[in-house]
Coordinates of C-alpha atoms in Angstrom, one line a residue:
M1 CA -35.3 30.4 -31.4
L2 CA -37.6 29.4 -34.2
A3 CA -35.4 31.2 -36.8
T4 CA -32.4 29.2 -35.5
M5 CA -34.2 25.9 -35.5
L6 CA -35.5 26.2 -39.1
D7 CA -32.6 28.3 -40.4
W8 CA -34.9 31.0 -41.5
P9 CA -34.5 34.8 -41.5
V10 CA -35.7 36.3 -38.2
H11 CA -38.4 38.4 -39.8
D12 CA -39.9 35.4 -41.5
A13 CA -40.0 33.4 -38.3
E14 CA -41.6 36.3 -36.5
R15 CA -44.3 36.7 -39.2
V16 CA -45.2 33.0 -38.9
L17 CA -45.3 33.1 -35.1
E18 CA -47.6 36.1 -35.2
S19 CA -49.9 34.4 -37.7
L20 CA -50.1 31.4 -35.4
V21 CA -51.0 33.7 -32.5
D22 CA -53.7 35.3 -34.6
A23 CA -55.1 31.8 -35.4
S24 CA -55.1 31.0 -31.7
L25 CA -52.6 28.2 -32.2
L26 CA -50.0 29.9 -30.1
Q27 CA -50.1 32.1 -27.0
E28 CA -47.9 35.1 -26.4
P29 CA -47.8 35.6 -22.6
R30 CA -45.2 38.4 -23.0
P31 CA -43.6 40.1 -26.0
S32 CA -41.6 37.7 -28.2
R33 CA -42.2 34.7 -25.9
Y34 CA -44.6 32.1 -27.2
R35 CA -46.1 28.9 -26.0
L36 CA -48.4 26.2 -27.4
H37 CA -51.9 25.5 -26.3
D38 CA -52.2 22.1 -24.6
L39 CA -53.9 20.3 -27.5
V40 CA -51.5 21.8 -30.0
R41 CA -48.6 20.8 -27.8
M42 CA -49.8 17.2 -27.7
H43 CA -50.0 17.1 -31.4
A44 CA -46.6 18.7 -31.9
R45 CA -45.0 16.1 -29.7
R46 CA -46.1 13.4 -32.1
L47 CA -44.7 15.1 -35.2
P48 CA -41.0 14.3 -34.7
E49 CA -41.9 10.6 -35.3
T50 CA -42.9 11.4 -38.8
A51 CA -39.7 13.3 -39.6
P52 CA -37.0 12.2 -37.1
D53 CA -34.1 13.6 -39.1
G54 CA -35.6 17.1 -39.3
A55 CA -36.7 17.0 -35.7
A56 CA -33.2 16.0 -34.5
A57 CA -31.6 18.9 -36.5
A58 CA -34.0 21.4 -35.2
R59 CA -33.5 20.2 -31.6
T60 CA -29.8 20.4 -31.9
A61 CA -30.0 23.9 -33.3
A62 CA -32.2 25.0 -30.4
L63 CA -29.8 23.5 -27.8
R64 CA -26.9 25.1 -29.6
L65 CA -28.5 28.5 -29.4
I66 CA -29.1 28.2 -25.7
L67 CA -25.5 27.0 -25.2
D68 CA -24.2 30.0 -27.3
A69 CA -26.3 32.4 -25.2
A70 CA -25.0 31.0 -21.9
R71 CA -21.4 30.9 -22.9
T72 CA -21.5 34.4 -24.4
A73 CA -23.2 35.8 -21.3
S74 CA -20.7 34.1 -18.9
D75 CA -18.0 36.2 -17.2
W76 CA -15.7 33.2 -17.6
G77 CA -14.9 34.0 -21.2
P78 CA -13.8 31.7 -24.0
R79 CA -11.0 30.2 -22.0
G80 CA -13.5 29.0 -19.5
F81 CA -15.0 26.7 -22.1
P82 CA -12.1 25.0 -23.9
T83 CA -14.2 22.0 -25.1
G84 CA -17.5 21.8 -27.0
P85 CA -18.8 24.1 -29.7
Q86 CA -17.8 27.7 -29.4
P87 CA -20.4 30.5 -30.0
G88 CA -20.9 30.8 -33.7
E89 CA -23.0 33.3 -35.7
A90 CA -25.7 33.5 -33.0
P91 CA -27.9 36.6 -32.8
F92 CA -26.0 38.1 -29.9
A93 CA -24.0 41.2 -30.6
N94 CA -22.4 41.0 -27.1
W95 CA -22.7 39.5 -23.6
Q96 CA -25.4 42.1 -22.8
D97 CA -27.6 40.8 -25.6
A98 CA -27.0 37.2 -24.5
D99 CA -27.8 38.1 -20.9
A100 CA -31.1 39.7 -21.9
W101 CA -32.0 36.7 -24.0
L102 CA -31.5 34.4 -21.1
D103 CA -33.4 36.7 -18.8
A104 CA -36.4 36.5 -21.1
A105 CA -36.3 32.7 -20.8
G106 CA -37.1 33.1 -17.1
G107 CA -37.4 29.8 -15.2
E108 CA -37.3 27.5 -18.2
L109 CA -33.5 27.2 -18.4
V110 CA -33.2 24.3 -15.9
D111 CA -35.9 22.4 -17.8
V112 CA -33.7 22.7 -20.9
V113 CA -30.9 20.8 -19.2
G114 CA -33.4 18.1 -18.2
F115 CA -34.9 18.0 -21.7
A116 CA -31.5 17.5 -23.3
A117 CA -30.6 14.8 -20.9
A118 CA -33.9 13.0 -21.5
L119 CA -33.4 13.0 -25.2
G120 CA -30.0 11.5 -25.0
E121 CA -28.1 14.7 -25.6
A122 CA -25.7 14.3 -22.7
D123 CA -23.0 16.5 -24.0
Y124 CA -25.4 19.4 -24.5
A125 CA -27.0 18.8 -21.1
C126 CA -23.5 19.1 -19.5
W127 CA -22.3 22.0 -21.6
I128 CA -25.4 24.1 -21.0
A129 CA -25.4 23.3 -17.2
E130 CA -21.8 24.4 -17.0
A131 CA -22.3 27.6 -19.0
L132 CA -25.4 28.6 -17.0
C133 CA -23.6 28.2 -13.7
D134 CA -22.0 31.7 -13.8
Y135 CA -25.2 33.3 -15.1
F136 CA -27.3 31.8 -12.3
I137 CA -24.8 32.6 -9.6
R138 CA -24.5 36.3 -10.7
Q139 CA -28.3 36.5 -10.2
G140 CA -28.3 34.7 -6.9
R141 CA -30.2 31.8 -8.4
Y142 CA -28.2 29.2 -6.5
H143 CA -30.9 26.5 -6.4
E144 CA -31.3 26.6 -10.1
S145 CA -27.6 26.4 -10.6
Q146 CA -27.3 23.4 -8.3
T147 CA -30.3 21.7 -9.9
A148 CA -29.1 22.1 -13.4
V149 CA -25.6 20.8 -12.6
E150 CA -26.9 17.9 -10.6
I151 CA -29.1 16.8 -13.6
A152 CA -26.2 17.0 -15.9
L153 CA -23.8 15.2 -13.6
A154 CA -26.2 12.3 -13.4
H155 CA -25.7 11.9 -17.1
V156 CA -22.1 12.8 -17.4
A157 CA -21.0 9.1 -18.0
D158 CA -22.9 9.3 -21.3
A159 CA -21.1 12.4 -22.5
T160 CA -18.3 12.2 -25.0
D161 CA -16.6 15.4 -23.5
H162 CA -14.7 13.9 -20.6
R163 CA -13.8 17.4 -19.2
M164 CA -17.4 17.6 -18.0
T165 CA -16.7 15.1 -15.2
L166 CA -14.3 17.7 -13.7
A167 CA -16.1 20.8 -14.8
L168 CA -19.5 19.9 -13.3
R169 CA -17.8 19.1 -9.9
N170 CA -16.2 22.6 -10.0
C171 CA -19.6 24.1 -10.9
L172 CA -21.3 22.4 -7.9
A173 CA -18.5 23.6 -5.7
Y174 CA -18.7 27.2 -6.9
T175 CA -22.4 27.2 -6.3
A176 CA -22.0 25.8 -2.7
L177 CA -19.2 28.4 -2.1
H178 CA -21.5 31.3 -2.9
Q179 CA -24.1 29.8 -0.6
R180 CA -21.4 29.6 2.1
R181 CA -21.7 25.8 2.3
Y182 CA -18.0 25.5 2.8
A183 CA -17.8 21.8 3.7
Q184 CA -19.7 20.8 0.5
A185 CA -17.7 23.2 -1.6
C186 CA -14.4 21.8 -0.3
T187 CA -15.5 18.2 -1.0
W188 CA -16.4 19.0 -4.6
F189 CA -13.4 21.2 -5.3
T190 CA -11.1 18.5 -3.8
E191 CA -12.7 15.8 -6.0
A192 CA -12.2 18.0 -9.1
L193 CA -8.6 18.8 -8.1
H194 CA -7.7 15.1 -7.7
L195 CA -9.4 14.1 -10.9
S196 CA -7.9 17.0 -12.9
R197 CA -4.4 15.9 -11.8
H198 CA -5.1 12.3 -12.6
R199 CA -6.5 13.0 -16.1
P200 CA -4.7 15.6 -16.3
N201 CA -6.5 18.8 -17.0
P202 CA -4.7 22.0 -16.0
G203 CA -7.7 24.3 -16.7
E204 CA -10.0 22.5 -14.3
E205 CA -7.1 22.1 -11.9
A206 CA -6.7 25.9 -11.8
R207 CA -10.4 26.5 -11.2
A208 CA -10.4 23.9 -8.4
L209 CA -7.3 25.5 -6.8
A210 CA -8.8 29.0 -7.0
G211 CA -12.0 27.7 -5.4
L212 CA -10.2 25.9 -2.6
G213 CA -8.3 29.1 -1.9
A214 CA -11.6 31.0 -1.4
V215 CA -12.8 28.2 0.9
D216 CA -9.6 28.4 2.9
L217 CA -9.9 32.1 3.3
S218 CA -13.5 31.9 4.3
V219 CA -12.7 29.5 7.2
G220 CA -9.6 31.4 8.3
E221 CA -6.9 29.2 6.8
G222 CA -4.7 31.9 5.4
D223 CA -1.5 29.9 4.8
R224 CA -3.4 27.1 3.0
A225 CA -5.2 29.6 1.0
T226 CA -2.0 31.2 -0.2
S227 CA -0.7 27.9 -1.4
H228 CA -3.8 27.0 -3.3
L229 CA -4.2 30.5 -4.8
T230 CA -0.6 30.8 -5.9
G231 CA -0.9 27.5 -7.7
A232 CA -4.1 28.7 -9.4
V233 CA -2.4 31.9 -10.6
V234 CA 0.6 30.1 -12.1
L235 CA -1.7 27.7 -14.0
A236 CA -4.1 30.4 -15.1
R237 CA -1.4 32.6 -16.5
R238 CA 0.1 29.7 -18.3
L239 CA -3.3 29.0 -19.9
H240 CA -4.0 32.7 -20.5
N241 CA -7.2 32.3 -18.5
D242 CA -7.8 35.9 -17.3
W243 CA -10.9 35.1 -15.3
V244 CA -9.3 32.5 -13.1
A245 CA -6.1 34.6 -12.8
A246 CA -8.2 37.6 -11.7
I247 CA -10.3 35.9 -9.1
A248 CA -7.3 34.0 -7.7
L249 CA -5.3 37.2 -7.4
L250 CA -8.2 39.1 -5.9
T251 CA -8.7 36.4 -3.3
L252 CA -4.9 36.3 -2.6
G253 CA -5.0 40.0 -2.1
L254 CA -7.7 39.6 0.6
V255 CA -5.5 37.0 2.3
H256 CA -2.7 39.6 2.5
Q257 CA -5.1 42.3 3.6
F258 CA -6.6 40.3 6.4
A259 CA -3.0 39.5 7.5
G260 CA -2.2 43.3 7.6
H261 CA 0.1 43.2 4.6
N262 CA -1.3 46.1 2.7
E263 CA 1.5 46.5 0.1
E264 CA 1.3 42.9 -0.9
A265 CA -2.5 43.2 -1.1
L266 CA -2.3 46.2 -3.4
T267 CA 0.2 44.4 -5.6
C268 CA -2.2 41.5 -6.0
F269 CA -5.1 43.8 -6.7
A270 CA -3.1 45.6 -9.3
D271 CA -2.2 42.3 -11.0
A272 CA -5.9 41.2 -10.7
R273 CA -6.9 44.5 -12.4
T274 CA -4.7 43.7 -15.4
H275 CA -6.3 40.4 -15.9
A276 CA -9.8 41.7 -15.3
E277 CA -9.3 44.4 -17.9
A278 CA -8.0 41.8 -20.3
G279 CA -11.1 39.7 -19.6
G280 CA -13.3 42.7 -20.5
R281 CA -16.1 42.1 -18.1
P282 CA -17.2 45.0 -15.9
R283 CA -18.3 42.9 -12.9
M284 CA -14.9 41.4 -12.2
L285 CA -13.1 44.7 -12.7
G286 CA -15.5 46.4 -10.4
K287 CA -14.9 43.9 -7.6
V288 CA -11.1 44.3 -7.9
L289 CA -11.3 48.1 -7.8
S290 CA -13.7 48.0 -4.8
C291 CA -11.4 45.7 -2.9
A292 CA -8.4 47.9 -3.7
A293 CA -10.3 50.9 -2.5
D294 CA -10.8 49.3 0.9
I295 CA -7.0 49.3 1.4
H296 CA -6.8 53.0 0.6
L297 CA -9.7 53.7 3.0
G298 CA -7.9 51.9 5.8
L299 CA -4.8 54.1 5.1
S300 CA -6.9 57.3 5.1
Q301 CA -6.1 57.8 1.4
Y302 CA -9.6 59.1 0.7
G303 CA -9.0 60.7 -2.7
E304 CA -7.6 57.4 -4.2
A305 CA -10.4 55.4 -2.6
K306 CA -13.1 57.8 -4.0
S307 CA -11.6 57.5 -7.5
L308 CA -11.6 53.7 -7.4
L309 CA -15.0 53.4 -5.8
R310 CA -16.7 55.7 -8.3
E311 CA -15.3 53.6 -11.2
A312 CA -16.2 50.4 -9.4
I313 CA -19.8 51.5 -8.8
H314 CA -20.2 52.5 -12.5
L315 CA -18.9 49.1 -13.6
V316 CA -21.1 47.0 -11.3
E317 CA -24.2 49.1 -12.1
Q318 CA -23.7 48.0 -15.8
V319 CA -24.3 44.4 -14.9
G320 CA -26.9 45.0 -12.2
D321 CA -24.8 43.8 -9.3
T322 CA -26.9 45.4 -6.6
Y323 CA -24.9 43.9 -3.7
F324 CA -21.6 45.4 -4.9
C325 CA -23.2 48.6 -5.8
A326 CA -24.6 49.0 -2.3
R327 CA -21.2 48.0 -0.9
G328 CA -19.4 50.6 -3.0
L329 CA -21.8 53.4 -2.2
T330 CA -21.4 53.0 1.6
R331 CA -17.7 52.9 1.3
L332 CA -17.7 56.0 -0.9
G333 CA -19.7 57.6 1.9
T334 CA -17.0 56.7 4.4
A335 CA -14.4 58.3 2.0
E336 CA -16.5 61.5 1.8
Q337 CA -16.7 61.7 5.6
G338 CA -12.9 61.3 5.7
E339 CA -12.5 64.2 3.4
G340 CA -14.8 66.4 5.6
D341 CA -18.2 66.2 3.7
P342 CA -20.6 64.5 6.1
S343 CA -23.7 65.6 4.1
A344 CA -22.4 63.7 1.0
A345 CA -21.5 60.8 3.3
I346 CA -25.0 60.6 4.8
S347 CA -26.6 60.8 1.3
L348 CA -24.4 58.0 0.0
H349 CA -25.2 55.7 3.0
H350 CA -28.9 56.2 2.4
Q351 CA -28.5 55.4 -1.3
A352 CA -26.7 52.2 -0.2
L353 CA -29.6 51.3 2.1
L354 CA -32.0 51.8 -0.8
K355 CA -29.9 49.4 -2.9
H356 CA -29.8 46.9 -0.1
R357 CA -33.6 46.8 0.1
L358 CA -33.6 45.5 -3.5
L359 CA -31.8 42.4 -2.3
S360 CA -33.4 39.3 -0.9
P361 CA -32.3 37.7 2.4
L362 CA -33.4 34.4 0.9
T363 CA -30.9 34.5 -2.0
E364 CA -28.1 36.8 -0.8
P365 CA -26.0 35.2 2.0
G366 CA -24.3 38.5 2.8
Y367 CA -27.6 40.4 3.2
N368 CA -27.5 40.9 6.9
W369 CA -23.7 41.6 7.1
L370 CA -24.1 44.3 4.4
E371 CA -27.0 46.0 6.3
M372 CA -25.0 46.0 9.5
D373 CA -22.0 47.5 7.7
I374 CA -24.1 50.3 6.1
R375 CA -25.9 51.2 9.2
S376 CA -22.7 51.2 11.3
R377 CA -21.1 53.6 8.9
L378 CA -24.2 55.8 8.8
G379 CA -24.4 55.8 12.6
R380 CA -20.7 57.0 12.8
V381 CA -21.4 59.9 10.6
Y382 CA -24.5 60.9 12.6
L383 CA -22.4 60.6 15.8
A384 CA -19.6 62.7 14.4
T385 CA -22.1 65.5 13.4
G386 CA -23.9 65.5 16.8
R387 CA -27.1 63.8 15.6
I388 CA -27.1 61.5 18.6
Q389 CA -30.6 60.2 18.4
E390 CA -30.3 59.3 14.7
A391 CA -26.9 57.6 15.5
R392 CA -28.5 55.6 18.3
E393 CA -31.3 54.4 15.9
Q394 CA -28.8 53.1 13.4
F395 CA -26.7 51.3 16.1
Q396 CA -29.8 49.8 17.6
A397 CA -30.8 48.5 14.2
V398 CA -27.3 46.9 13.8
V399 CA -27.7 45.2 17.2
A400 CA -31.2 44.0 16.3
V401 CA -29.9 42.4 13.0
H402 CA -27.0 40.8 14.8
D403 CA -29.2 39.4 17.6
A404 CA -31.5 37.9 15.0
L405 CA -28.8 35.9 13.4
A406 CA -28.4 32.3 14.3
H407 CA -24.7 32.2 13.6
R408 CA -21.7 34.4 13.6
P409 CA -20.3 36.2 10.5
D410 CA -17.8 34.3 8.3
P411 CA -14.4 34.8 9.9
A412 CA -12.8 36.1 6.8
L413 CA -15.0 37.0 3.8
G414 CA -18.0 38.2 5.8
D415 CA -19.9 40.5 3.5
W416 CA -17.3 40.6 0.7
G417 CA -19.3 38.5 -1.7
I418 CA -16.2 38.0 -3.9
H419 CA -16.4 34.3 -4.3
P420 CA -15.3 32.9 -7.7

């Protein structure tokens, strides 16, 4: 950060920072993360008044670095951010580096949005909030995503980038969708859709349509979902937006699957795979392959399902997606059982349970449904191999989780966790 703000070589910045630590003017609570002592911080806040131009340039450089990191880390890709500065020569070799850099920032990222807004940098506040949305959602940090976007939206009238009025509404909707707050998600997506057609802005229109399609599917409105998702695919392909095209086709495939139209579902998943591969992000591709594998499991095509699931698990492990890793492992267990290897199946189901324990019921809406799914599959293997008592224990655990829930599972998506 300091090297970027002062336009210094990284090793020079590190040397100065370490010297300040040695002089007790800085603290280093963890490696490569620094903070000022209280008195030094008070003095530092007064310094910009003596050199306002230099302070403004350094501030902009810092905000630009955070924006570059968030956009580089996002699965949405460059087409997801058609306005504002694109990532330049930032010190991020790839999305993994940017992701790790954001991880090191911890809980400070929302404060950055508020800081930018307070200093009159409305565009940066909006750009950073939008770019962080995907990063926060991938980690289950929904409250942080919502807070950052709400801060930015309160200042969107001061931004020169008019796309932000639409984009931030879509971001709030995506966040609500992942939390399964479908009424709120529908409201924000609908506002974004109407505004994007009034402006017009086909990119934000495509995102809103894809989101509305996911909401429709979640509440059991398959026909309406098909209409929204088909429109999203058309727009996304025209704009060469592989992320929106992939998520819309994935969701459309689920619409067909839940309607019992397996061939149509597999066609959608194959098209989604093409766009996911073009997008180059493992998480999206892993989701597509996992959903396609479910079709083959249902058709007792266990060899094809195993191949897809192994690749999907490898992909989602790369990005630390614990939920989809657990989901893939338990389905791979079902495929192994189908091919006559109950020992491998039991081992995989237990691996899935270990992964599941790494999730938090406070941040993962599908936590309970995933546990019931894993234990049901494990119970069936035990039952098939004559291990009656162990099967009974698993089924009793499923009943206990179900009875503890205050509401019924989502009628469509359930534990899929495939929201945009």
